[in-house]
Coordinates of C-alpha atoms in Angstrom, one line a residue:
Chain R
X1 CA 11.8 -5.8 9.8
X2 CA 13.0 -2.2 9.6
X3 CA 16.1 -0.8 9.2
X4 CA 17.2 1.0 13.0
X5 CA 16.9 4.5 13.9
X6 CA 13.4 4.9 11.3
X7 CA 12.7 8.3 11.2
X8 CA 9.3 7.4 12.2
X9 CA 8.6 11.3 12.0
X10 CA 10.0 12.4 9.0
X11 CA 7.2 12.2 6.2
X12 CA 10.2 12.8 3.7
X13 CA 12.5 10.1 4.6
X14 CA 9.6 7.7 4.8
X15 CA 8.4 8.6 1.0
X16 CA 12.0 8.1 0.4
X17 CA 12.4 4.8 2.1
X18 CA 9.2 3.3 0.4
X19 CA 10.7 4.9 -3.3
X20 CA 13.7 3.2 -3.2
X21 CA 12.4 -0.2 -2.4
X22 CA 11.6 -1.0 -6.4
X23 CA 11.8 -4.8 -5.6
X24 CA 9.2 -4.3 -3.3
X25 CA 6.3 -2.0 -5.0
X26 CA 7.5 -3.6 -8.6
X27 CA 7.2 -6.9 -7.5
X28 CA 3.4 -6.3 -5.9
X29 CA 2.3 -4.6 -9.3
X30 CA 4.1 -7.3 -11.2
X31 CA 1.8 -10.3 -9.1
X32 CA -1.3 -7.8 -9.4
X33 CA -1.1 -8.3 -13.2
X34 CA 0.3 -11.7 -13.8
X35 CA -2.4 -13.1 -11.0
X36 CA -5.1 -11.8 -12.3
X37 CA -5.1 -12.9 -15.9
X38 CA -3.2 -16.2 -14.2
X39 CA -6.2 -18.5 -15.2
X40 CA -6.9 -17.4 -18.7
X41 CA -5.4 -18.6 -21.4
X42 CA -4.1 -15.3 -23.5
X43 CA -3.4 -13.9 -20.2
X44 CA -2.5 -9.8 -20.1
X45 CA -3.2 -9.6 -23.7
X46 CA -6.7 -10.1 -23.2
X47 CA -6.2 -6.1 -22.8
X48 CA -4.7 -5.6 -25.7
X49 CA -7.8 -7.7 -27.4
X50 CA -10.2 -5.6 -25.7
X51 CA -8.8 -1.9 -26.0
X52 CA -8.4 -3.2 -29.5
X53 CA -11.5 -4.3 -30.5
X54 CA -13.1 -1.3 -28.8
X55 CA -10.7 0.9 -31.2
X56 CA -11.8 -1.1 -34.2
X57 CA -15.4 -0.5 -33.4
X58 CA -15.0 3.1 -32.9
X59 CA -12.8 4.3 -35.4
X60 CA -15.0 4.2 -38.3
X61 CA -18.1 5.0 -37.0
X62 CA -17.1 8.2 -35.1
X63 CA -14.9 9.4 -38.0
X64 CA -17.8 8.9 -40.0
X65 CA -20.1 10.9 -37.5
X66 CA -17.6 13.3 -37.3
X67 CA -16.4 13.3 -40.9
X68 CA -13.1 13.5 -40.7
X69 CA -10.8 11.5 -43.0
X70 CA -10.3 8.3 -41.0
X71 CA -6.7 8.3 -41.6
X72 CA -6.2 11.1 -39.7
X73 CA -8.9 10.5 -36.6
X74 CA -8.1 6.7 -36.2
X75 CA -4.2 7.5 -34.8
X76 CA -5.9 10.4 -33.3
X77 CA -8.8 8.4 -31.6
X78 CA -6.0 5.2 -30.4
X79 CA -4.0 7.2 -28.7
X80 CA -6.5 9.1 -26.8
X81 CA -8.2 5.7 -25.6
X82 CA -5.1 3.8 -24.7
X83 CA -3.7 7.3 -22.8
X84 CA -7.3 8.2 -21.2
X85 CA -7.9 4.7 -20.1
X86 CA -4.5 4.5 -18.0
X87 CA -5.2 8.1 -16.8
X88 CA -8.2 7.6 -15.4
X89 CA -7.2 3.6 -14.1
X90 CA -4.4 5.4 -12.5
X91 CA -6.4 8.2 -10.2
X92 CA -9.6 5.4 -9.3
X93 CA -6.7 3.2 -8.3
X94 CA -5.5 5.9 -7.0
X95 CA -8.4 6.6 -4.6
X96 CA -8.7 3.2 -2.6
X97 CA -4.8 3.1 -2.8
X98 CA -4.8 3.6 1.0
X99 CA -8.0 2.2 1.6
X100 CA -7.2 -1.2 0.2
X101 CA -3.5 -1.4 1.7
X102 CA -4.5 -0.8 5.5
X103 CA -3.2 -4.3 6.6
X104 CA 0.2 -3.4 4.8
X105 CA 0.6 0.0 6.4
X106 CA 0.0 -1.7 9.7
X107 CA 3.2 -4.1 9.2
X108 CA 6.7 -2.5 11.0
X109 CA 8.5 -0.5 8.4
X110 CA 5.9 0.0 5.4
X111 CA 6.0 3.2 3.5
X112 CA 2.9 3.9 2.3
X113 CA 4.6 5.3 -0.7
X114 CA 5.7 1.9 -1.6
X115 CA 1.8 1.5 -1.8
X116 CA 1.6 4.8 -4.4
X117 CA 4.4 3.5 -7.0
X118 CA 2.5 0.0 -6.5
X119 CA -0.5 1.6 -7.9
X120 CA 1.4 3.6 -10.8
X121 CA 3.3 0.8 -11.9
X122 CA -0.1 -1.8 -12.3
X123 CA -1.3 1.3 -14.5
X124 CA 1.9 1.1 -16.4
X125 CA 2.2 -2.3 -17.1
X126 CA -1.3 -2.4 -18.3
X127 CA -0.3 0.6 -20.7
X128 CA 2.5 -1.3 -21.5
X129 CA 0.1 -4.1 -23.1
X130 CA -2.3 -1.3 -24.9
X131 CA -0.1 1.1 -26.0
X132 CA 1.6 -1.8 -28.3
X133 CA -1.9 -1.5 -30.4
X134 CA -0.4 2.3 -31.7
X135 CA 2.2 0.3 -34.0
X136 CA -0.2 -0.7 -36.4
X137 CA -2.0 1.7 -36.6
X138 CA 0.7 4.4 -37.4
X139 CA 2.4 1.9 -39.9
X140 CA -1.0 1.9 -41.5
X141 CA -1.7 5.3 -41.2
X142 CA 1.7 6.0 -43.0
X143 CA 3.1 8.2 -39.9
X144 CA 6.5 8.6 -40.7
X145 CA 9.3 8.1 -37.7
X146 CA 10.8 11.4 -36.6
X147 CA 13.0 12.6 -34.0
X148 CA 10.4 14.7 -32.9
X149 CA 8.2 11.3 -31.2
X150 CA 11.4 11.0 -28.5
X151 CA 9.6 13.8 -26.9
X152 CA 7.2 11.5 -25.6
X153 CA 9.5 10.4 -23.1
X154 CA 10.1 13.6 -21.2
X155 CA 6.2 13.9 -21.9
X156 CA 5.5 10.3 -20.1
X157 CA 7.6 11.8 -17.2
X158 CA 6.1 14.9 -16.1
X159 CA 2.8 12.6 -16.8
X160 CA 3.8 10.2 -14.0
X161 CA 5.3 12.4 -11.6
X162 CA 1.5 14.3 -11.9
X163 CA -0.2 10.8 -11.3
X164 CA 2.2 9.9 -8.6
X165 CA 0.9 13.4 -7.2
X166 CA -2.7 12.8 -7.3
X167 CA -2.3 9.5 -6.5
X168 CA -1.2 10.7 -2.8
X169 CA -3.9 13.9 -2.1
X170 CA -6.9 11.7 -3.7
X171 CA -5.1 8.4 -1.3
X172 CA -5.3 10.4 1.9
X173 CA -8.5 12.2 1.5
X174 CA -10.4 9.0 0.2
X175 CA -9.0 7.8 2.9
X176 CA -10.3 10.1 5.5
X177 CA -13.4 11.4 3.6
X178 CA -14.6 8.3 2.0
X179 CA -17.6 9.6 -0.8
X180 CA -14.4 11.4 -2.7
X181 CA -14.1 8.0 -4.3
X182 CA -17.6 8.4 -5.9
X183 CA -17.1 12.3 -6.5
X184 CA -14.0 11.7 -8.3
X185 CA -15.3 8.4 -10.9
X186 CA -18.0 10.8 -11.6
X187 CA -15.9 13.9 -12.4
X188 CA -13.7 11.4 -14.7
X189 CA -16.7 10.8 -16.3
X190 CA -17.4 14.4 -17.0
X191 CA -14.0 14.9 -18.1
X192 CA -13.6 12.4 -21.0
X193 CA -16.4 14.7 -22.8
X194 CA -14.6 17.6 -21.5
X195 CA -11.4 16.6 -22.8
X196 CA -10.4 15.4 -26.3
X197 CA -10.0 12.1 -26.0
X198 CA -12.5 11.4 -29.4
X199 CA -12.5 14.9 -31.1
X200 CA -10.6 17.5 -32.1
X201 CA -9.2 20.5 -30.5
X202 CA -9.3 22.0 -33.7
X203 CA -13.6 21.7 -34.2
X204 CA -14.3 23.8 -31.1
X205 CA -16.1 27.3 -31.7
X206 CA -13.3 29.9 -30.7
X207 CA -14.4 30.9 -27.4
X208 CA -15.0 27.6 -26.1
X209 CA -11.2 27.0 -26.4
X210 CA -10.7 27.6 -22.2
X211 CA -12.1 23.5 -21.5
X212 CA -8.9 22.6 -22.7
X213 CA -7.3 24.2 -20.1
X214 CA -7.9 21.3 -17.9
X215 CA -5.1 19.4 -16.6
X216 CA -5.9 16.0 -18.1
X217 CA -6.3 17.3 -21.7
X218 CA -2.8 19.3 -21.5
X219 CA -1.4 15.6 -19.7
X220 CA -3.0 14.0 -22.7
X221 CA -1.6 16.3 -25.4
X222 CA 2.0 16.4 -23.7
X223 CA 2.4 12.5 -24.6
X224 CA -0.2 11.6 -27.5
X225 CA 1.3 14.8 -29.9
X226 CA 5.2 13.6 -30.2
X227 CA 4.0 10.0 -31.1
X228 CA 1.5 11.2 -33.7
X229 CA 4.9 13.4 -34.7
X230 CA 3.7 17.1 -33.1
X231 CA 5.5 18.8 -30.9
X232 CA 3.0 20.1 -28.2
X233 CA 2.5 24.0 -27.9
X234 CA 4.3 26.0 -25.8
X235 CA 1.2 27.2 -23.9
X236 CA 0.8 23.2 -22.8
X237 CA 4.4 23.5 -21.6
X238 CA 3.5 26.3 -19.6
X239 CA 0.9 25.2 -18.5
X240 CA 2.3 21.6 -17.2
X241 CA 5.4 23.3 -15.5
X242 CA 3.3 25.4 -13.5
X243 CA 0.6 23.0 -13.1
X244 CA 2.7 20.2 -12.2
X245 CA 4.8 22.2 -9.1
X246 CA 1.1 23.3 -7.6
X247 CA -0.2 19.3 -7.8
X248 CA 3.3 18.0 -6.5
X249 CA 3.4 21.0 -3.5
X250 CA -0.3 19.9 -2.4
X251 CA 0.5 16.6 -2.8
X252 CA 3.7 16.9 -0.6
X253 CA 1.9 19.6 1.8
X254 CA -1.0 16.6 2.3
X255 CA 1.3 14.0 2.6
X256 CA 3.2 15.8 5.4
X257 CA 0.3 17.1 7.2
X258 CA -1.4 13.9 7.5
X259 CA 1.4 11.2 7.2
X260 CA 0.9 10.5 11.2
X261 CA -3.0 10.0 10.5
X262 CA -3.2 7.9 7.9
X263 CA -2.8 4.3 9.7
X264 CA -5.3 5.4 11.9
X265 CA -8.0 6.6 9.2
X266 CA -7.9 3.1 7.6
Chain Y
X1 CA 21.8 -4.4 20.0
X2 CA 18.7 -3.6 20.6
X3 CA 16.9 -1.2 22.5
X4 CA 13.7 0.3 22.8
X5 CA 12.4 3.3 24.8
X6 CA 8.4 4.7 25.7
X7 CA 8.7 7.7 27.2
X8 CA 5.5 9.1 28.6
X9 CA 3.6 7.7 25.3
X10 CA 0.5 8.4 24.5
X11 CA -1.9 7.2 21.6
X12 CA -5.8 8.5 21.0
X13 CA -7.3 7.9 17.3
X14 CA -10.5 8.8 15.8
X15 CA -13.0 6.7 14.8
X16 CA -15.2 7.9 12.2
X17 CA -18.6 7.2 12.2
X18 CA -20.3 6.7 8.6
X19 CA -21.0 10.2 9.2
X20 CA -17.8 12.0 9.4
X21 CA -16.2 9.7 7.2
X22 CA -18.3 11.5 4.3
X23 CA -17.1 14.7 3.0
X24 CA -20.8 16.1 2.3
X25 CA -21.6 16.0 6.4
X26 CA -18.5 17.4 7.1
X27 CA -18.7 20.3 5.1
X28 CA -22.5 20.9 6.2
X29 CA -21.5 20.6 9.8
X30 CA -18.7 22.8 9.9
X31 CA -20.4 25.3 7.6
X32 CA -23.5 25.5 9.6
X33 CA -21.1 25.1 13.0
X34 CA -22.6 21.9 13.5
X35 CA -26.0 22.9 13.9
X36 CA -27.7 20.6 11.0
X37 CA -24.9 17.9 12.0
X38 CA -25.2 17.7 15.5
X39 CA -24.3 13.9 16.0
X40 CA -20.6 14.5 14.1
X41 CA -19.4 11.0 14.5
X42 CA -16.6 11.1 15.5
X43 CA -15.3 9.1 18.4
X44 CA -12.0 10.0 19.7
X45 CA -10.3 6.9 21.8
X46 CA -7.7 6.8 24.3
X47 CA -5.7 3.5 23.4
X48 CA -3.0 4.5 25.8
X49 CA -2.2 6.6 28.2
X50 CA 1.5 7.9 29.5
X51 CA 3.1 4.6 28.9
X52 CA 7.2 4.5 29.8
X53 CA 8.7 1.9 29.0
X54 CA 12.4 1.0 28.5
X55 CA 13.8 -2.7 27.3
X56 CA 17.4 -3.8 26.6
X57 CA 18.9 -7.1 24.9
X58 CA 17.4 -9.7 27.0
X59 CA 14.1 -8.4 28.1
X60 CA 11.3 -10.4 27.7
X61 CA 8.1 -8.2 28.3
X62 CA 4.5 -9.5 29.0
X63 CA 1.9 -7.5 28.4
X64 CA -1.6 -8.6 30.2
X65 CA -5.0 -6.7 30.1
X66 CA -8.9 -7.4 29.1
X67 CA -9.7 -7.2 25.8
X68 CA -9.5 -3.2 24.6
X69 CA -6.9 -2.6 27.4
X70 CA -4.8 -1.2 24.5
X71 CA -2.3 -4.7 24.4
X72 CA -2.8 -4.2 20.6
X73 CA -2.3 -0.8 19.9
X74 CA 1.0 -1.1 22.4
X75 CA 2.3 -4.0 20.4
X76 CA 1.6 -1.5 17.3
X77 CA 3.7 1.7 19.1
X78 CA 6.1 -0.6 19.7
X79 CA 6.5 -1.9 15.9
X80 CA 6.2 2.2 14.7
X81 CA 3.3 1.3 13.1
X82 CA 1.2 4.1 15.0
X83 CA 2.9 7.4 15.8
X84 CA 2.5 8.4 19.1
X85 CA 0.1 11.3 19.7
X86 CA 2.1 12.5 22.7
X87 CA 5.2 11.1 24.0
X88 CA 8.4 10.0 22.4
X89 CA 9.7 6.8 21.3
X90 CA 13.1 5.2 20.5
X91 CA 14.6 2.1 19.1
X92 CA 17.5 0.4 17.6
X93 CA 17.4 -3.0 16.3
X94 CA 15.6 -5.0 13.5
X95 CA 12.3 -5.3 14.4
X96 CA 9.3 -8.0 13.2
X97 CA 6.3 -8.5 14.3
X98 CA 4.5 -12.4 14.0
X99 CA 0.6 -11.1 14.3
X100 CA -0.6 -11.1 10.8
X101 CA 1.4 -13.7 8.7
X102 CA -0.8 -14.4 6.1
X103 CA -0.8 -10.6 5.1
X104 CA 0.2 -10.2 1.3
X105 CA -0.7 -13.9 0.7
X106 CA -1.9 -14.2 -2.9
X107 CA -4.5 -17.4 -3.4
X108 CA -3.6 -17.8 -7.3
X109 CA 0.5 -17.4 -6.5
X110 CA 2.4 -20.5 -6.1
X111 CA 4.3 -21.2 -2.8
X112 CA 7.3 -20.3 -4.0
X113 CA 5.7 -17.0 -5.2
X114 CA 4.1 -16.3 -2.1
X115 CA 7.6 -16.9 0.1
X116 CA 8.9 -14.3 -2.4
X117 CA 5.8 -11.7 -2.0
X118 CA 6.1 -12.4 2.2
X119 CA 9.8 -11.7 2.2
X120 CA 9.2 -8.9 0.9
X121 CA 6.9 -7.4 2.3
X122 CA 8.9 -8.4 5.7
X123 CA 11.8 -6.2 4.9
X124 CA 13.7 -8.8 3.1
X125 CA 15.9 -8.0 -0.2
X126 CA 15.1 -10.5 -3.2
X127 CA 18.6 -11.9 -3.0
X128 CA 18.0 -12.4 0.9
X129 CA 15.0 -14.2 0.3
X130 CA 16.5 -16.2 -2.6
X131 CA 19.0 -17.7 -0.1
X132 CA 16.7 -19.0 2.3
X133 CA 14.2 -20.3 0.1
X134 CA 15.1 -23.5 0.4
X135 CA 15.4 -23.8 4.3
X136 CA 11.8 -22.0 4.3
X137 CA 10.9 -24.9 1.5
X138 CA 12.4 -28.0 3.8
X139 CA 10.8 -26.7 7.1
X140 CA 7.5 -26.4 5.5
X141 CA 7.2 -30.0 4.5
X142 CA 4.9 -28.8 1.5
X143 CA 7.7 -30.2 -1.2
X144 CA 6.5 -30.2 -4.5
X145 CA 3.4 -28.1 -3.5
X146 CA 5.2 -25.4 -3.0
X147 CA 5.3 -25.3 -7.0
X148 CA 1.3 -25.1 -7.4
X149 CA -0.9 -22.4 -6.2
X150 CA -1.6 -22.0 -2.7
X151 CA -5.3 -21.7 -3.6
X152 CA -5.0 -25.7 -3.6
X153 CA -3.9 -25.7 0.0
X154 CA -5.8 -26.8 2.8
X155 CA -5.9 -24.3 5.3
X156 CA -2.9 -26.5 7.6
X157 CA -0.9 -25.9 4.8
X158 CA -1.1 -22.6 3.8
X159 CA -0.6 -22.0 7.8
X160 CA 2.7 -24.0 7.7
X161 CA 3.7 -21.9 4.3
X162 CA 2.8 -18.8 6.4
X163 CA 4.5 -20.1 9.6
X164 CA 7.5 -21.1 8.1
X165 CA 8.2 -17.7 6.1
X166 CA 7.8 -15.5 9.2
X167 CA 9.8 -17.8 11.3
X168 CA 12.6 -17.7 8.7
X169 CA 14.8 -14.6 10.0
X170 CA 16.0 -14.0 13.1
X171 CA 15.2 -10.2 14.1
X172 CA 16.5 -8.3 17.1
X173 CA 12.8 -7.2 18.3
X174 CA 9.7 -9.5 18.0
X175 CA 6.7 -8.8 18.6
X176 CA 3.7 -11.2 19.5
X177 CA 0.3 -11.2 19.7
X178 CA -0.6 -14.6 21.9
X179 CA 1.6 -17.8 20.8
X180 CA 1.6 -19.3 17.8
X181 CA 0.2 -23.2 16.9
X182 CA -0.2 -24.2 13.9
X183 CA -0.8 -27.3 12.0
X184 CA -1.1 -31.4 12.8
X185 CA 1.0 -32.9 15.8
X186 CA 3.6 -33.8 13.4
X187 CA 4.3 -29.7 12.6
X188 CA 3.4 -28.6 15.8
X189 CA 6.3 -29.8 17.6
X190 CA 8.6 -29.1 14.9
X191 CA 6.9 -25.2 14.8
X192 CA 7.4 -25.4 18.9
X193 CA 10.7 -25.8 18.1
X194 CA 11.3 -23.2 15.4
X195 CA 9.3 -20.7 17.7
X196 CA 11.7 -21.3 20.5
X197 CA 14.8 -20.9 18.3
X198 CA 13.8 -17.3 17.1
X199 CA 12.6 -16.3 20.5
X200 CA 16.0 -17.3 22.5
X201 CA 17.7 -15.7 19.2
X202 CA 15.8 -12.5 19.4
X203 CA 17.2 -9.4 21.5
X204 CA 14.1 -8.4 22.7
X205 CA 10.7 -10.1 22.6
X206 CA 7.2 -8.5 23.2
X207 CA 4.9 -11.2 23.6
X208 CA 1.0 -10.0 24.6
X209 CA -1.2 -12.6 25.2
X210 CA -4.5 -13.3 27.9
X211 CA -2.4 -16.6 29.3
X212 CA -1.0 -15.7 33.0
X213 CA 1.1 -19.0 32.6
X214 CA 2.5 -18.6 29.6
X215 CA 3.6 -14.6 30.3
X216 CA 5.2 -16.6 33.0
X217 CA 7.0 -18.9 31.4
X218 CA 8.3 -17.2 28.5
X219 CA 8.8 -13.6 30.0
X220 CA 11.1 -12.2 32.6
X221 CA 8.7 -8.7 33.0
X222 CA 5.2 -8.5 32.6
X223 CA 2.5 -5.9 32.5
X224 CA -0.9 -5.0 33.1
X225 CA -2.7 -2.9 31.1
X226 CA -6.2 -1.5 31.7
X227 CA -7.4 1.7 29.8
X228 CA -4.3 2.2 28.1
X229 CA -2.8 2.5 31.0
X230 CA 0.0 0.5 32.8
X231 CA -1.4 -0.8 36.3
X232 CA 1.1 -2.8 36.7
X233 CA 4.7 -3.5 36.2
X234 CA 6.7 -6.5 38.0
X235 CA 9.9 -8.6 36.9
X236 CA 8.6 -11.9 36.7
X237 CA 11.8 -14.3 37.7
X238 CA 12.0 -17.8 39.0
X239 CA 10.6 -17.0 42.4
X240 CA 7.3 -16.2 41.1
X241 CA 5.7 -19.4 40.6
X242 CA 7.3 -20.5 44.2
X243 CA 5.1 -17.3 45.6
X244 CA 1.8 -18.3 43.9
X245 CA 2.0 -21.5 45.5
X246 CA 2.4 -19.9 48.6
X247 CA -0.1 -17.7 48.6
X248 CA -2.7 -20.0 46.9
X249 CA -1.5 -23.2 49.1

């Protein structure tokens, strides 16, 4: 069923139309989680066990490779797990998004943003069930509340309004070239070296200060700094407000350029 | 009301090869103007050509051709599923379509999850589909089954569940691809029944099928298609059957 009059030709009022229908995408991402862990006893929080034993496992050993008080890495390294994980969930998701839905864009009236926020809010809820592991460690840690960690929400925003972006241009062009998907899990994998996700900014030789200039270590800082009570640098904000209109401009020129394409690429 | 207009529609996609579907080949080819890359893969096909159609409340269109005669990617214009490459189209009215119901089905969901998760993904609003849960519940027959997970089912039941979701709403286009049967003799004349309910309720129905006798029963125009292209296009009324017996006695 669709509502009369669809502006079948409007890429904008179709993104729209697919956005608005919450109970529909939240619903979808809701089943995705709760079906999959259905059969097992613990359920979702078999990734909370996981991520968590991965972080007890790490923290020690790397701040002892590293030598830096672990007090100070193991918040460091938690956060940087739990945020690169969903990142990085979030665009190979993002790459079959299209792909995998072709029988759903082929029903009468399916936006294939509803699709999109599908994806995002699977990512989400799985955060949701990871990012719980940062309570205990802060407590024990000794990180004191401050007003300054409510900047994490403006953070988390302009961090899913860039994954919602990438989510669409990697969607269509997986869709229509498909050996992106394998280009892109192997430039992920370059990334998480190239970003710091286990060390710190702070240890890199001066000039080699321009690999943080990549968008998923300023998307990383922009949410991990307020909760570890930072507020991030100026130059991040910059850097996120310019980077963010390019990624949401290509994602919108993309969309619109190949929003009459797309059923038939998949 | 409903209405729906073709005018002069025409519909060619690309099928990509495993060639062109990589972005490597691509790039060579068009850096090297397709020298290296000669075979590019890509297969450009004319589903339909110029089709014009109009339908008001009460048409009942046919639509016969060989398989690949483009009855499919028609049904799919039709539902604004694919956008026309040429050509306009227009239409007013509710629209559902009964060719893929077990789409969005979820094996480890219970039934009552899964009449949630179809509603949905018809069109319907969660409050909508709370309402006739229980009418889609009774019509199915499944009782307390509906409570365990359709992964249980045998494959009857989980085609009464899907039946009796997408027969649950009354649209004001529907679109067909062949007739539906499902289920034991018991089901199959109450899902005759149903089937006939939402058809005579429906302002416009779009029924494609291979069956010359049952375009003939249920329709009141009927098509031919062959190339994407209407051959063609005749009411189809009471008098029909009354010529065929002429002409074949």
């Amino acid at each position: 069923m669709s509502t009369s009059n669809r502006q079948l030709h409007s890429a904008w009022g179709d993104w729209w139309a697919g956005t608005r229908n919450t109970e529909l995408w939240w619903t979808l991402a809701w089943y995705d989680v709760v079906l999959r862990y259905r059969r097992s006893m613990l359920g979702p929080l078999w990734l909370t066990l996981s991520t968590g034993a991965l972080l007890a496992g790490m923290g020690p050993l790397y701040a002892a490779l590293f030598k830096i008080p672990i007090g100070t890495f193991f918040p460091h390294l938690t956060l940087g797990i739990i945020f690169w994980t969903f990142f990085t969930a979030t665009i190979n998701d993002g790459c079959n998004v299209f792909i995998n839905g072709a029988q759903y864009l082929k029903q009468p009236g399916f936006s294939p943003s509803v699709l999109v926020w599908r994806s995002l809010a699977r990512t989400s809820l799985q955060l949701a069930h990871t990012i719980v592991l940062y309570l205990p460690v802060a407590i024990w840690a000794g990180i004191p509340p401050s007003p300054r960690m409510l900047l994490f929400l403006p953070g988390f925003v302009v961090v899913l309004v860039n994954l919602h972006a990438f989510t669409i241009t990697l969607g269509i062009l997986c869709a229509r070239f498909r050996d992106i998907v394998q280009i892109v899990s192997s430039m992920l994998q370059l990334l998480m070296f190239l970003t710091p996700v286990f060390w710190f900014p702070s240890s890199l030789p001066g000039r080699s200060h321009a690999i943080l200039y990549n968008p998923l270590a300023q998307l990383l800082d922009i949410v991990r700094l307020p909760l570890l009570g930072d507020a991030p640098a100026p130059g991040t904000i910059r850097f996120l407000v310019l980077f963010t209109l390019m990624n949401v401009g290509l994602a919108a020129v993309i969309y619109r350029l190949s929003r009459r394409h797309l059923v038939y690429w998949v | 009301m409903s209405h729906l207009l073709l005018d002069d529609v025409s519909v060619e996609y690309p099928i990509f090869g495993a060639q062109a579907l990589s972005l490597k080949n691509t790039l060579t080819a068009a850096a090297t103007g397709g020298r290296i890359c000669r075979e590019a893969g890509v297969t450009v096909v004319r589903a339909l050509r110029d089709i014009s159609l109009e339908l008001r409340e009460g048409d009942r269109l046919g639509i016969m051709g060989h398989n690949g005669a483009g009855k499919s990617s028609l049904l799919r214009v039709i539902a604004g599923v694919y956008p026309p490459t040429r050509g306009r189209i227009e239409r007013t009215g509710t629209i559902s379509s009964l060719i893929d119901p077990m789409l969005g089905i979820e094996m480890d969901a219970t039934g009552y999850e899964n009449i949630r998760l179809r509603g949905l993904i018809a069109g319907m609003r969660l409050s909508a589909i709370k309402a006739i849960t229980p009418q889609i519940a009774e019509f199915s027959g499944l009782g307390d089954y509906l409570s365990i997970p359709v992964r249980t089912y045998s494959t009857g039941m989980l085609m009464r569940l899907a039946f009796s979701i997408a027969t649950a709403v009354h649209t004001d286009i529907l679109i067909m691809d062949e007739w539906m049967s499902v289920g034991d003799a018991d089901f199959r004349v109450q899902a005759e029944e149903r089937l006939r309910e939402v058809i005579d309720n429906t302002g416009i129905l779009v029924l494609a099928s291979h069956q010359t006798d049952l375009i003939e029963r249920e329709c009141n125009r009927g098509i031919d298609l062959s190339h994407g292209a209407v051959v063609q296009d005749r009411p189809i009324g009471p008098i029909e059957p009354m010529i065929r017996l002429v002409s074949a006695g």
